[in-house]
JSON list of C-alpha atoms in Angstrom, two decimals:
[
{"chain": "A", "resi": 1, "resn": "UNK", "atom": "CA", "xyz": [-0.01, 0.07, -0.10]},
{"chain": "A", "resi": 2, "resn": "UNK", "atom": "CA", "xyz": [1.48, 2.99, -0.67]},
{"chain": "A", "resi": 3, "resn": "UNK", "atom": "CA", "xyz": [1.98, 5.61, 1.25]},
{"chain": "A", "resi": 4, "resn": "UNK", "atom": "CA", "xyz": [-0.93, 7.79, -0.77]},
{"chain": "A", "resi": 5, "resn": "UNK", "atom": "CA", "xyz": [-3.46, 5.25, 0.27]},
{"chain": "A", "resi": 6, "resn": "UNK", "atom": "CA", "xyz": [-2.42, 4.88, 3.26]},
{"chain": "A", "resi": 7, "resn": "UNK", "atom": "CA", "xyz": [-5.51, 5.56, 6.08]},
{"chain": "A", "resi": 8, "resn": "UNK", "atom": "CA", "xyz": [-3.25, 5.09, 9.78]},
{"chain": "A", "resi": 9, "resn": "UNK", "atom": "CA", "xyz": [-0.81, 7.48, 8.21]},
{"chain": "A", "resi": 10, "resn": "UNK", "atom": "CA", "xyz": [-4.25, 10.07, 7.31]},
{"chain": "A", "resi": 11, "resn": "UNK", "atom": "CA", "xyz": [-5.49, 9.58, 10.45]},
{"chain": "A", "resi": 12, "resn": "UNK", "atom": "CA", "xyz": [-1.79, 11.15, 12.05]},
{"chain": "A", "resi": 13, "resn": "UNK", "atom": "CA", "xyz": [-1.46, 11.07, 15.87]},
{"chain": "A", "resi": 14, "resn": "UNK", "atom": "CA", "xyz": [-4.88, 9.43, 16.31]},
{"chain": "A", "resi": 15, "resn": "UNK", "atom": "CA", "xyz": [-2.78, 6.11, 15.11]},
{"chain": "A", "resi": 16, "resn": "UNK", "atom": "CA", "xyz": [0.71, 6.54, 16.62]},
{"chain": "A", "resi": 17, "resn": "UNK", "atom": "CA", "xyz": [-0.05, 3.04, 18.41]},
{"chain": "A", "resi": 18, "resn": "UNK", "atom": "CA", "xyz": [-1.25, 1.25, 15.67]},
{"chain": "A", "resi": 19, "resn": "UNK", "atom": "CA", "xyz": [1.49, 2.95, 13.66]},
{"chain": "A", "resi": 20, "resn": "UNK", "atom": "CA", "xyz": [3.80, 1.62, 15.49]},
{"chain": "A", "resi": 21, "resn": "UNK", "atom": "CA", "xyz": [2.77, -1.84, 15.75]},
{"chain": "A", "resi": 22, "resn": "UNK", "atom": "CA", "xyz": [3.20, -1.98, 12.21]},
{"chain": "A", "resi": 23, "resn": "UNK", "atom": "CA", "xyz": [6.87, -1.01, 11.95]},
{"chain": "A", "resi": 24, "resn": "UNK", "atom": "CA", "xyz": [7.37, -2.77, 14.86]},
{"chain": "A", "resi": 25, "resn": "UNK", "atom": "CA", "xyz": [5.47, -5.96, 12.58]},
{"chain": "A", "resi": 26, "resn": "UNK", "atom": "CA", "xyz": [6.97, -5.63, 9.75]},
{"chain": "A", "resi": 27, "resn": "UNK", "atom": "CA", "xyz": [10.84, -4.98, 11.38]},
{"chain": "A", "resi": 28, "resn": "UNK", "atom": "CA", "xyz": [10.35, -8.21, 13.25]},
{"chain": "A", "resi": 29, "resn": "UNK", "atom": "CA", "xyz": [8.94, -10.40, 9.63]},
{"chain": "A", "resi": 30, "resn": "UNK", "atom": "CA", "xyz": [12.39, -9.62, 8.05]},
{"chain": "A", "resi": 31, "resn": "UNK", "atom": "CA", "xyz": [14.17, -10.53, 11.51]},
{"chain": "A", "resi": 32, "resn": "UNK", "atom": "CA", "xyz": [12.37, -13.86, 11.83]},
{"chain": "A", "resi": 33, "resn": "UNK", "atom": "CA", "xyz": [13.24, -14.44, 7.94]},
{"chain": "A", "resi": 34, "resn": "UNK", "atom": "CA", "xyz": [16.60, -13.73, 8.64]},
{"chain": "A", "resi": 35, "resn": "UNK", "atom": "CA", "xyz": [16.55, -16.86, 11.19]},
{"chain": "A", "resi": 36, "resn": "UNK", "atom": "CA", "xyz": [14.15, -19.26, 9.32]},
{"chain": "A", "resi": 37, "resn": "UNK", "atom": "CA", "xyz": [16.90, -18.87, 6.26]},
{"chain": "A", "resi": 38, "resn": "UNK", "atom": "CA", "xyz": [20.18, -19.37, 8.87]},
{"chain": "A", "resi": 39, "resn": "UNK", "atom": "CA", "xyz": [18.36, -21.83, 10.23]},
{"chain": "A", "resi": 40, "resn": "UNK", "atom": "CA", "xyz": [18.02, -20.98, 13.66]},
{"chain": "A", "resi": 41, "resn": "UNK", "atom": "CA", "xyz": [15.00, -21.60, 15.74]},
{"chain": "A", "resi": 42, "resn": "UNK", "atom": "CA", "xyz": [14.74, -18.40, 17.43]},
{"chain": "A", "resi": 43, "resn": "UNK", "atom": "CA", "xyz": [11.66, -16.01, 18.01]},
{"chain": "A", "resi": 44, "resn": "UNK", "atom": "CA", "xyz": [12.40, -11.75, 17.77]},
{"chain": "A", "resi": 45, "resn": "UNK", "atom": "CA", "xyz": [10.24, -11.43, 21.00]},
{"chain": "A", "resi": 46, "resn": "UNK", "atom": "CA", "xyz": [13.20, -13.86, 22.90]},
{"chain": "A", "resi": 47, "resn": "UNK", "atom": "CA", "xyz": [16.41, -11.50, 22.19]},
{"chain": "A", "resi": 48, "resn": "UNK", "atom": "CA", "xyz": [15.66, -9.26, 25.84]},
{"chain": "A", "resi": 49, "resn": "UNK", "atom": "CA", "xyz": [15.37, -12.08, 27.96]},
{"chain": "A", "resi": 50, "resn": "UNK", "atom": "CA", "xyz": [17.51, -13.87, 25.81]},
{"chain": "A", "resi": 51, "resn": "UNK", "atom": "CA", "xyz": [20.38, -11.18, 26.16]},
{"chain": "A", "resi": 52, "resn": "UNK", "atom": "CA", "xyz": [19.66, -10.36, 29.43]},
{"chain": "A", "resi": 53, "resn": "UNK", "atom": "CA", "xyz": [20.28, -14.20, 30.61]},
{"chain": "A", "resi": 54, "resn": "UNK", "atom": "CA", "xyz": [23.55, -13.94, 28.43]},
{"chain": "A", "resi": 55, "resn": "UNK", "atom": "CA", "xyz": [24.62, -11.35, 30.29]},
{"chain": "A", "resi": 56, "resn": "UNK", "atom": "CA", "xyz": [23.34, -12.27, 34.25]},
{"chain": "A", "resi": 57, "resn": "UNK", "atom": "CA", "xyz": [23.86, -15.19, 36.12]},
{"chain": "A", "resi": 58, "resn": "UNK", "atom": "CA", "xyz": [21.10, -15.81, 38.00]},
{"chain": "A", "resi": 59, "resn": "UNK", "atom": "CA", "xyz": [17.78, -13.33, 36.93]},
{"chain": "A", "resi": 60, "resn": "UNK", "atom": "CA", "xyz": [14.40, -14.02, 38.25]},
{"chain": "A", "resi": 61, "resn": "UNK", "atom": "CA", "xyz": [11.43, -13.22, 37.00]},
{"chain": "A", "resi": 62, "resn": "UNK", "atom": "CA", "xyz": [10.21, -9.57, 37.95]},
{"chain": "A", "resi": 63, "resn": "UNK", "atom": "CA", "xyz": [13.59, -8.82, 38.43]},
{"chain": "A", "resi": 64, "resn": "UNK", "atom": "CA", "xyz": [13.69, -9.89, 34.21]},
{"chain": "A", "resi": 65, "resn": "UNK", "atom": "CA", "xyz": [10.43, -7.74, 33.61]},
{"chain": "A", "resi": 66, "resn": "UNK", "atom": "CA", "xyz": [11.97, -4.99, 35.52]},
{"chain": "A", "resi": 67, "resn": "UNK", "atom": "CA", "xyz": [15.12, -4.75, 33.53]},
{"chain": "A", "resi": 68, "resn": "UNK", "atom": "CA", "xyz": [13.38, -4.97, 30.46]},
{"chain": "A", "resi": 69, "resn": "UNK", "atom": "CA", "xyz": [9.98, -2.86, 31.33]},
{"chain": "A", "resi": 70, "resn": "UNK", "atom": "CA", "xyz": [8.02, -5.23, 29.99]},
{"chain": "A", "resi": 71, "resn": "UNK", "atom": "CA", "xyz": [5.49, -6.47, 32.20]},
{"chain": "A", "resi": 72, "resn": "UNK", "atom": "CA", "xyz": [5.83, -10.07, 34.25]},
{"chain": "A", "resi": 73, "resn": "UNK", "atom": "CA", "xyz": [2.81, -12.16, 32.40]},
{"chain": "A", "resi": 74, "resn": "UNK", "atom": "CA", "xyz": [5.12, -11.57, 28.89]},
{"chain": "A", "resi": 75, "resn": "UNK", "atom": "CA", "xyz": [8.30, -12.76, 30.50]},
{"chain": "A", "resi": 76, "resn": "UNK", "atom": "CA", "xyz": [6.54, -15.63, 31.82]},
{"chain": "A", "resi": 77, "resn": "UNK", "atom": "CA", "xyz": [5.33, -16.50, 28.10]},
{"chain": "A", "resi": 78, "resn": "UNK", "atom": "CA", "xyz": [9.37, -16.01, 26.22]},
{"chain": "A", "resi": 79, "resn": "UNK", "atom": "CA", "xyz": [10.99, -17.58, 30.02]},
{"chain": "A", "resi": 80, "resn": "UNK", "atom": "CA", "xyz": [8.71, -20.69, 28.82]},
{"chain": "A", "resi": 81, "resn": "UNK", "atom": "CA", "xyz": [9.57, -20.90, 24.93]},
{"chain": "A", "resi": 82, "resn": "UNK", "atom": "CA", "xyz": [12.95, -20.63, 25.75]},
{"chain": "A", "resi": 83, "resn": "UNK", "atom": "CA", "xyz": [12.77, -23.67, 28.53]},
{"chain": "A", "resi": 84, "resn": "UNK", "atom": "CA", "xyz": [11.25, -25.39, 26.20]},
{"chain": "A", "resi": 85, "resn": "UNK", "atom": "CA", "xyz": [13.74, -25.47, 23.47]},
{"chain": "A", "resi": 86, "resn": "UNK", "atom": "CA", "xyz": [16.60, -26.50, 26.34]},
{"chain": "A", "resi": 87, "resn": "UNK", "atom": "CA", "xyz": [18.02, -22.18, 26.02]},
{"chain": "A", "resi": 88, "resn": "UNK", "atom": "CA", "xyz": [18.07, -21.88, 29.97]},
{"chain": "A", "resi": 89, "resn": "UNK", "atom": "CA", "xyz": [16.06, -23.72, 32.37]},
{"chain": "A", "resi": 90, "resn": "UNK", "atom": "CA", "xyz": [15.01, -22.31, 35.69]},
{"chain": "A", "resi": 91, "resn": "UNK", "atom": "CA", "xyz": [16.49, -22.97, 39.30]},
{"chain": "A", "resi": 92, "resn": "UNK", "atom": "CA", "xyz": [16.17, -22.51, 42.81]},
{"chain": "A", "resi": 93, "resn": "UNK", "atom": "CA", "xyz": [17.70, -19.46, 44.30]},
{"chain": "A", "resi": 94, "resn": "UNK", "atom": "CA", "xyz": [21.17, -19.39, 45.60]},
{"chain": "A", "resi": 95, "resn": "UNK", "atom": "CA", "xyz": [20.32, -16.88, 48.33]},
{"chain": "A", "resi": 96, "resn": "UNK", "atom": "CA", "xyz": [16.22, -17.70, 49.04]},
{"chain": "A", "resi": 97, "resn": "UNK", "atom": "CA", "xyz": [15.44, -21.08, 48.64]},
{"chain": "A", "resi": 98, "resn": "UNK", "atom": "CA", "xyz": [11.99, -20.53, 47.41]},
{"chain": "A", "resi": 99, "resn": "UNK", "atom": "CA", "xyz": [12.59, -18.52, 44.94]},
{"chain": "A", "resi": 100, "resn": "UNK", "atom": "CA", "xyz": [13.52, -19.94, 41.37]},
{"chain": "A", "resi": 101, "resn": "UNK", "atom": "CA", "xyz": [15.61, -17.90, 39.32]},
{"chain": "A", "resi": 102, "resn": "UNK", "atom": "CA", "xyz": [16.51, -18.10, 35.40]},
{"chain": "A", "resi": 103, "resn": "UNK", "atom": "CA", "xyz": [19.89, -19.19, 34.20]},
{"chain": "A", "resi": 104, "resn": "UNK", "atom": "CA", "xyz": [20.75, -19.59, 30.26]},
{"chain": "A", "resi": 105, "resn": "UNK", "atom": "CA", "xyz": [21.93, -22.61, 29.47]},
{"chain": "A", "resi": 106, "resn": "UNK", "atom": "CA", "xyz": [25.10, -24.71, 27.57]},
{"chain": "A", "resi": 107, "resn": "UNK", "atom": "CA", "xyz": [22.37, -24.84, 25.16]},
{"chain": "A", "resi": 108, "resn": "UNK", "atom": "CA", "xyz": [21.65, -21.26, 24.75]},
{"chain": "A", "resi": 109, "resn": "UNK", "atom": "CA", "xyz": [25.01, -20.95, 25.39]},
{"chain": "A", "resi": 110, "resn": "UNK", "atom": "CA", "xyz": [26.20, -22.38, 21.80]},
{"chain": "A", "resi": 111, "resn": "UNK", "atom": "CA", "xyz": [23.11, -20.66, 20.30]},
{"chain": "A", "resi": 112, "resn": "UNK", "atom": "CA", "xyz": [25.20, -17.67, 21.37]},
{"chain": "A", "resi": 113, "resn": "UNK", "atom": "CA", "xyz": [27.79, -18.44, 19.11]},
{"chain": "A", "resi": 114, "resn": "UNK", "atom": "CA", "xyz": [25.51, -18.83, 15.85]},
{"chain": "A", "resi": 115, "resn": "UNK", "atom": "CA", "xyz": [23.16, -15.56, 16.34]},
{"chain": "A", "resi": 116, "resn": "UNK", "atom": "CA", "xyz": [25.97, -12.74, 17.14]},
{"chain": "A", "resi": 117, "resn": "UNK", "atom": "CA", "xyz": [26.60, -12.83, 12.83]},
{"chain": "A", "resi": 118, "resn": "UNK", "atom": "CA", "xyz": [23.35, -12.57, 12.42]},
{"chain": "A", "resi": 119, "resn": "UNK", "atom": "CA", "xyz": [22.54, -9.85, 15.17]},
{"chain": "A", "resi": 120, "resn": "UNK", "atom": "CA", "xyz": [25.47, -7.85, 14.34]},
{"chain": "A", "resi": 121, "resn": "UNK", "atom": "CA", "xyz": [23.99, -7.82, 10.85]},
{"chain": "A", "resi": 122, "resn": "UNK", "atom": "CA", "xyz": [21.07, -6.86, 12.34]},
{"chain": "A", "resi": 123, "resn": "UNK", "atom": "CA", "xyz": [22.36, -3.57, 13.55]},
{"chain": "A", "resi": 124, "resn": "UNK", "atom": "CA", "xyz": [24.29, -3.04, 10.51]},
{"chain": "A", "resi": 125, "resn": "UNK", "atom": "CA", "xyz": [20.43, -3.10, 8.57]},
{"chain": "A", "resi": 126, "resn": "UNK", "atom": "CA", "xyz": [19.13, -1.42, 11.39]},
{"chain": "A", "resi": 127, "resn": "UNK", "atom": "CA", "xyz": [21.31, 1.51, 11.48]},
{"chain": "A", "resi": 128, "resn": "UNK", "atom": "CA", "xyz": [21.30, 2.39, 8.16]},
{"chain": "A", "resi": 129, "resn": "UNK", "atom": "CA", "xyz": [17.88, 2.42, 7.86]},
{"chain": "A", "resi": 130, "resn": "UNK", "atom": "CA", "xyz": [18.19, 4.54, 10.41]},
{"chain": "A", "resi": 131, "resn": "UNK", "atom": "CA", "xyz": [20.76, 6.76, 8.70]},
{"chain": "A", "resi": 132, "resn": "UNK", "atom": "CA", "xyz": [18.28, 6.13, 5.67]},
{"chain": "A", "resi": 133, "resn": "UNK", "atom": "CA", "xyz": [15.18, 7.47, 6.53]},
{"chain": "A", "resi": 134, "resn": "UNK", "atom": "CA", "xyz": [15.06, 8.78, 10.37]},
{"chain": "A", "resi": 135, "resn": "UNK", "atom": "CA", "xyz": [18.68, 9.50, 11.51]},
{"chain": "A", "resi": 136, "resn": "UNK", "atom": "CA", "xyz": [16.50, 10.39, 15.15]},
{"chain": "A", "resi": 137, "resn": "UNK", "atom": "CA", "xyz": [14.32, 8.07, 15.27]},
{"chain": "A", "resi": 138, "resn": "UNK", "atom": "CA", "xyz": [17.13, 6.26, 18.31]},
{"chain": "A", "resi": 139, "resn": "UNK", "atom": "CA", "xyz": [16.72, 10.09, 20.44]},
{"chain": "A", "resi": 140, "resn": "UNK", "atom": "CA", "xyz": [13.08, 10.25, 19.79]},
{"chain": "A", "resi": 141, "resn": "UNK", "atom": "CA", "xyz": [12.00, 6.84, 20.98]},
{"chain": "A", "resi": 142, "resn": "UNK", "atom": "CA", "xyz": [14.02, 7.09, 25.22]},
{"chain": "A", "resi": 143, "resn": "UNK", "atom": "CA", "xyz": [12.70, 11.47, 24.85]},
{"chain": "A", "resi": 144, "resn": "UNK", "atom": "CA", "xyz": [8.65, 8.97, 24.13]},
{"chain": "A", "resi": 145, "resn": "UNK", "atom": "CA", "xyz": [10.25, 6.25, 26.82]},
{"chain": "A", "resi": 146, "resn": "UNK", "atom": "CA", "xyz": [10.76, 8.90, 29.34]},
{"chain": "A", "resi": 147, "resn": "UNK", "atom": "CA", "xyz": [8.19, 11.33, 28.69]},
{"chain": "A", "resi": 148, "resn": "UNK", "atom": "CA", "xyz": [5.23, 7.90, 29.60]},
{"chain": "A", "resi": 149, "resn": "UNK", "atom": "CA", "xyz": [7.25, 7.47, 32.80]},
{"chain": "A", "resi": 150, "resn": "UNK", "atom": "CA", "xyz": [6.74, 10.70, 33.98]},
{"chain": "A", "resi": 151, "resn": "UNK", "atom": "CA", "xyz": [3.31, 10.71, 32.65]},
{"chain": "A", "resi": 152, "resn": "UNK", "atom": "CA", "xyz": [1.74, 8.02, 31.80]},
{"chain": "A", "resi": 153, "resn": "UNK", "atom": "CA", "xyz": [-0.55, 7.46, 28.24]},
{"chain": "A", "resi": 154, "resn": "UNK", "atom": "CA", "xyz": [-3.41, 7.09, 30.14]},
{"chain": "A", "resi": 155, "resn": "UNK", "atom": "CA", "xyz": [-3.50, 10.03, 32.22]},
{"chain": "A", "resi": 156, "resn": "UNK", "atom": "CA", "xyz": [-3.00, 11.89, 29.32]},
{"chain": "A", "resi": 157, "resn": "UNK", "atom": "CA", "xyz": [-5.63, 10.55, 27.46]},
{"chain": "A", "resi": 158, "resn": "UNK", "atom": "CA", "xyz": [-7.95, 11.20, 30.43]},
{"chain": "A", "resi": 159, "resn": "UNK", "atom": "CA", "xyz": [-6.64, 15.27, 30.93]},
{"chain": "A", "resi": 160, "resn": "UNK", "atom": "CA", "xyz": [-8.08, 15.26, 27.21]},
{"chain": "A", "resi": 161, "resn": "UNK", "atom": "CA", "xyz": [-11.06, 13.53, 27.23]},
{"chain": "A", "resi": 162, "resn": "UNK", "atom": "CA", "xyz": [-11.99, 16.05, 30.86]},
{"chain": "A", "resi": 163, "resn": "UNK", "atom": "CA", "xyz": [-11.17, 18.86, 29.03]},
{"chain": "A", "resi": 164, "resn": "UNK", "atom": "CA", "xyz": [-13.39, 17.68, 25.71]},
{"chain": "A", "resi": 165, "resn": "UNK", "atom": "CA", "xyz": [-16.41, 17.09, 28.69]}
]
């Protein structure tokens, strides 16, 4: 669909979330296709938790969710998928025998070796795309994150609803 006929573009800020979702889906489709072509059983949505566990010795779900800025439910879903494939495991925490933490397995560490060159290519392609089309996008996303932390979207919407009542 061309931009000229794109309903979402014509909706402007009203469709911001929908357009961001569409962009996200387009980017993820390309990355998913790359994993498929490389014969690697990995999904784009696993990247955050997998990378976090690569660099953390032990991490509980709540801490992972906080670091990633994702919901507990979303992190549990990804952890379950990674565990099912043998890439991570849940073990009893050393400091508290009642809690469980996530750890990367040897299989997960071995997969990192296959993923690193793929992720380098994704990074290079992303950098080139940003340079070509949206050089300030990463800074703009950081600004949006900060603004929403300062004042959540629901509060912003409610403010406008009150103004229009």
